[in-house]
Structure formats: C-alpha cells, structure tokens
Short mmCIF file of C-alpha atoms in Angstrom, two decimals:
data_model
loop_
_atom_site.label_atom_id
_atom_site.label_comp_id
_atom_site.label_asym_id
_atom_site.label_seq_id
_atom_site.Cartn_x
_atom_site.Cartn_y
_atom_site.Cartn_z
CA MET A 1 184.88 49.92 39.83
CA LEU A 2 186.35 46.31 40.98
CA LEU A 3 184.71 47.36 44.68
CA SER A 4 181.29 47.79 43.11
CA SER A 5 181.23 44.83 41.27
CA LEU A 6 182.37 42.53 44.18
CA LEU A 7 179.64 44.13 45.89
CA THR A 8 176.81 43.72 43.92
CA SER A 9 177.96 39.93 43.35
CA GLU A 10 178.19 39.68 46.93
CA LEU A 11 174.61 40.71 47.24
CA TYR A 12 173.40 38.47 44.79
CA SER A 13 174.93 35.29 45.94
CA GLN A 14 173.58 36.27 49.24
CA MET A 15 169.95 36.28 47.59
CA PRO A 16 168.67 32.73 47.78
CA GLN A 17 167.96 31.24 44.25
CA GLY A 18 164.34 31.15 42.92
CA GLU A 19 163.31 33.90 45.16
CA SER A 20 162.67 37.14 44.02
CA LYS A 21 162.29 40.43 45.66
CA VAL A 22 158.61 41.47 46.39
CA ARG A 23 157.86 44.92 44.97
CA ARG A 24 155.22 46.87 46.50
CA ARG A 25 152.94 49.18 44.62
CA ARG A 26 152.46 52.73 45.96
CA LYS A 27 149.54 54.08 46.99
CA LYS A 28 147.59 56.60 45.13
CA ALA A 29 147.56 60.37 46.46
CA LYS A 30 144.08 61.63 47.19
CA GLY A 31 144.21 63.82 44.37
CA ASP A 32 145.11 61.08 41.85
CA ALA A 33 141.49 59.12 42.83
CA ALA A 34 139.62 62.52 41.89
CA SER A 35 141.35 62.88 38.67
CA SER A 36 140.70 59.10 37.63
CA GLU A 37 136.80 59.76 38.70
CA ALA A 38 136.78 62.39 36.33
CA LYS A 39 138.10 60.30 33.79
CA LYS A 40 135.82 57.79 33.71
CA ARG A 41 133.00 59.97 34.15
CA ARG A 42 129.37 58.85 32.21
CA LEU A 43 129.57 60.47 28.56
CA SER A 44 126.48 62.86 28.11
CA ASP A 45 123.68 62.45 25.50
CA GLU A 46 125.54 65.48 23.40
CA GLN A 47 129.06 63.77 23.62
CA VAL A 48 127.52 60.46 22.86
CA LYS A 49 125.58 61.93 19.73
CA PHE A 50 128.70 63.66 18.39
CA LEU A 51 130.73 60.45 18.96
CA GLU A 52 127.98 58.42 16.91
CA MET A 53 128.09 60.74 13.76
CA ASN A 54 131.87 60.56 13.74
CA PHE A 55 131.76 56.61 13.78
CA GLY A 56 129.17 56.58 11.24
CA LYS A 57 131.49 58.81 9.23
CA GLU A 58 134.57 56.53 9.80
CA ARG A 59 134.95 53.50 12.17
CA LYS A 60 138.48 53.43 12.53
CA LEU A 61 139.98 56.15 14.81
CA GLU A 62 143.63 57.63 13.76
CA SER A 63 145.46 58.83 16.96
CA GLY A 64 145.05 62.90 15.22
CA ARG A 65 141.30 62.38 14.95
CA LYS A 66 141.02 60.64 18.42
CA VAL A 67 143.00 63.62 19.94
CA HIS A 68 140.88 66.14 18.10
CA LEU A 69 137.75 64.37 19.04
CA ALA A 70 138.44 64.29 22.81
CA SER A 71 139.83 67.79 22.97
CA GLU A 72 136.03 68.96 21.40
CA LEU A 73 134.23 66.88 23.80
CA GLY A 74 136.52 67.82 27.09
CA LEU A 75 137.29 64.15 27.37
CA ASP A 76 140.67 61.77 27.82
CA PRO A 77 141.86 60.71 24.29
CA LYS A 78 142.10 57.12 25.85
CA GLN A 79 138.38 57.16 26.48
CA VAL A 80 137.70 58.36 22.95
CA ALA A 81 139.55 55.24 21.87
CA VAL A 82 137.75 53.09 24.37
CA TRP A 83 134.35 54.39 23.18
CA PHE A 84 135.24 53.62 19.44
CA GLN A 85 136.52 50.30 20.45
CA ASN A 86 133.56 49.21 22.29
CA ARG A 87 131.10 50.65 19.35
CA ARG A 88 132.93 48.41 16.69
CA ALA A 89 132.51 45.82 18.84
CA ARG A 90 128.59 46.26 19.25
CA TRP A 91 128.34 47.12 15.60
CA LYS A 92 130.31 43.64 14.32
CA ASN A 93 128.19 41.73 16.84
CA LYS A 94 125.05 43.40 15.10
CA GLN A 95 126.43 42.67 11.56
CA MET A 96 126.72 39.14 12.96
CA GLU A 97 122.96 38.93 14.05
CA GLU A 98 121.77 40.36 11.04
CA GLU A 99 124.09 37.70 8.70
CA TYR A 100 122.69 35.23 10.93
CA GLN A 101 118.69 36.09 10.55
CA ARG A 102 119.49 36.12 6.75
CA LEU A 103 121.15 32.88 6.69
CA LYS A 104 118.36 31.57 8.79
CA SER A 105 115.56 32.70 6.92
CA MET A 106 116.95 31.45 3.94
CA HIS A 107 117.67 27.92 5.53
CA ASP A 108 113.99 28.10 6.61
CA SER A 109 112.90 28.74 3.06
CA VAL A 110 114.89 26.00 1.66
CA VAL A 111 113.69 23.22 4.06
CA LEU A 112 110.34 24.55 3.07
CA GLU A 113 110.82 24.23 -0.48
CA LYS A 114 112.44 20.59 0.28
CA CYS A 115 109.32 19.67 1.87
CA HIS A 116 107.39 20.73 -0.81
CA LEU A 117 109.55 18.95 -3.26
CA GLU A 118 108.99 15.57 -1.31
CA ASN A 119 105.49 16.14 -1.31
CA GLU A 120 105.23 16.68 -4.92
CA VAL A 121 107.54 13.60 -5.71
CA LEU A 122 105.08 11.49 -3.43
CA ARG A 123 102.45 12.96 -5.33
CA LEU A 124 103.76 12.17 -8.87
CA LYS A 125 104.92 8.54 -7.47
CA GLU A 126 101.60 7.76 -6.47
CA ARG A 127 100.15 9.12 -10.02
CA LEU A 128 102.75 6.98 -11.96
CA SER A 129 101.82 3.66 -10.31
CA GLU A 130 97.96 4.37 -11.03
CA THR A 131 98.97 5.31 -14.63
CA GLU A 132 100.87 2.21 -14.89
CA GLU A 133 98.06 -0.16 -13.11
CA GLU A 134 95.68 1.53 -15.77
CA VAL A 135 97.79 0.81 -18.80
CA ARG A 136 98.13 -2.81 -17.57
CA LYS A 137 94.64 -2.88 -17.18
CA LEU A 138 94.02 -1.55 -20.83
CA SER A 139 97.04 -3.56 -22.53
CA GLY A 140 95.19 -6.95 -21.36
CA GLY A 141 98.35 -8.19 -19.33
CA THR A 142 100.50 -9.29 -22.20
CA ASN A 143 103.34 -9.89 -19.79
CA GLY A 144 102.61 -13.72 -19.39
CA THR A 145 99.25 -12.48 -17.43
CA ALA A 146 95.65 -13.88 -17.99
CA VAL A 147 94.07 -11.66 -20.82
CA ALA A 148 90.59 -10.45 -19.11
CA SER A 149 87.50 -10.06 -22.01
CA PRO A 150 85.77 -7.15 -21.89
CA SER A 151 82.87 -8.79 -20.34
CA SER A 152 84.69 -10.25 -17.68
CA PRO A 153 85.18 -8.22 -13.86
CA PRO A 154 88.61 -6.59 -13.30
CA SER A 155 88.83 -8.81 -10.45
CA THR A 156 89.38 -11.89 -12.54
CA VAL A 157 92.45 -10.08 -14.14
CA THR A 158 95.92 -10.94 -12.43
CA HIS A 159 98.54 -8.03 -12.65
CA GLN A 160 101.78 -7.81 -11.61
CA PRO A 161 102.09 -4.56 -9.70
CA LEU A 162 104.86 -1.88 -9.50
CA TYR A 163 105.58 -2.58 -6.32
CA GLN A 164 106.81 -6.54 -6.98
CA GLU A 165 108.83 -4.81 -10.09
CA LEU A 166 110.60 -2.61 -7.21
CA GLY A 167 111.23 -5.72 -5.11
CA MET A 168 108.79 -5.13 -2.75
CA GLU A 169 106.29 -7.83 -0.89
CA GLY A 170 103.23 -5.92 -1.37
CA GLU A 171 101.65 -2.68 -0.77
CA ALA A 172 102.04 -2.34 2.84
CA ASP A 173 106.00 -1.90 2.07
CA LEU A 174 104.70 1.26 -0.06
CA MET A 175 103.25 2.57 2.62
CA TYR A 176 106.42 1.78 5.03
CA LEU A 177 108.51 3.36 2.16
CA SER A 178 106.40 6.59 2.45
CA GLU A 179 106.09 6.80 6.42
CA TYR A 180 109.68 6.05 6.36
CA ASN A 181 110.54 9.31 4.30
CA TYR A 182 108.24 11.24 6.39
CA ASN A 183 109.71 9.88 9.65
CA ASN A 184 113.23 10.67 7.86
CA TYR A 185 112.06 14.10 7.35
CA LEU A 186 110.42 14.66 10.88
CA MET A 187 113.90 13.38 12.12
CA ASP A 188 115.95 16.20 10.04
CA LEU A 189 113.40 18.84 11.42
CA ALA A 190 113.56 17.67 14.99
CA SER A 191 117.82 17.50 14.80
CA LEU A 192 117.64 20.81 12.91
CA TYR A 193 115.55 22.87 15.42
CA GLY A 194 117.30 20.82 18.44
CA MET A 195 113.75 19.48 19.56
#
C-alpha cells in the first residue's frame, strides 16, 4: 500500500503542472456507422402522421409514452423525443407568429382610428371657429369693437378673431398648427413602419 502511494505521487510529480493528458477518441467500428445511419433515417409519411396525431392529443412526452410510440413505429425512443421537441418548437413559433399578427392588426386599427379622430378634431375646431365668428358677427362686437349697423357691409366691422385669443398672430399660424399636427402624424407613421 505504501509502495503504491509512493509510485502514484512520484508519477504526478513528474508530470509538468498545467498540462493535462491528451485523450484520444476511439474510432467507431464499421458496424456502428451502419446502425447510426439507421437511427437517423427520415421518417415515413405514416410515421409523421402518427406522431402528429399523438402530438395533437398531448404536446408533452413522458418516458413511458415515448418508449411505447417508438416501439409502435419501429424507431429509437431518442428520435421520437427529438421529433416531439422540434414539433413543440415549431408549434410555439407558429403561436408567436399568430399572436404577432393579431397584435399588429389591432395596432393598425388603433392607428387608423387615431387618424380618424384627429381629422374629426380638426373639423370640429374649424366648425367652432366658424361658429364663434358667426356669433361675433351676430352679436355686434360688444367686446370693445365697433358696432356695425345692419346696413353697413361686414368689412367695416372689426372683430377679435379666435386665433388672437389663443395667442397666435394670424391665420397663417392656424395653418402652421394644422400642418404641424399633420407632419407629426406622418412622422409617427414613418417611424412606426420603419420608413
């Protein structure tokens, strides 16, 4: 016992530190290559249909079921397990693609609805300014503006337009505001669709 411990310690002390033994792989016998090719053969249509049917019933594969299916189909249990694993991955990808399409469709409809609502807001603002202008004309300009007689033309009446109440200089600013909103909408669409 003492001799064997001395020999092993002597062997380890002779090996340089940091180096490890190089392990060599055994070459496969020619018979092993033929059996591995048989294991990796392509599934027949009937086998695929049978596996698909079983996948439809249950996506998870317990070891007992795996062995049973493999023996029924004449396959290696590992091949059945790999087929189920690949099929589950394809199924999950398909589910994700369907969910993406559903969310994209919902998003597109929301963007379209937003566009319609923005147009409606612009139309209502325009109607509001026209109505306020008409109210000012009919009220006779009581806010320190000149009162027009019924016989005088409307051009002699001075009004304080709505855009001045909003702190804007003129109608050009109203157009700029409208163009600004429109340009923002186009920029949102461009960034949304990666244009």
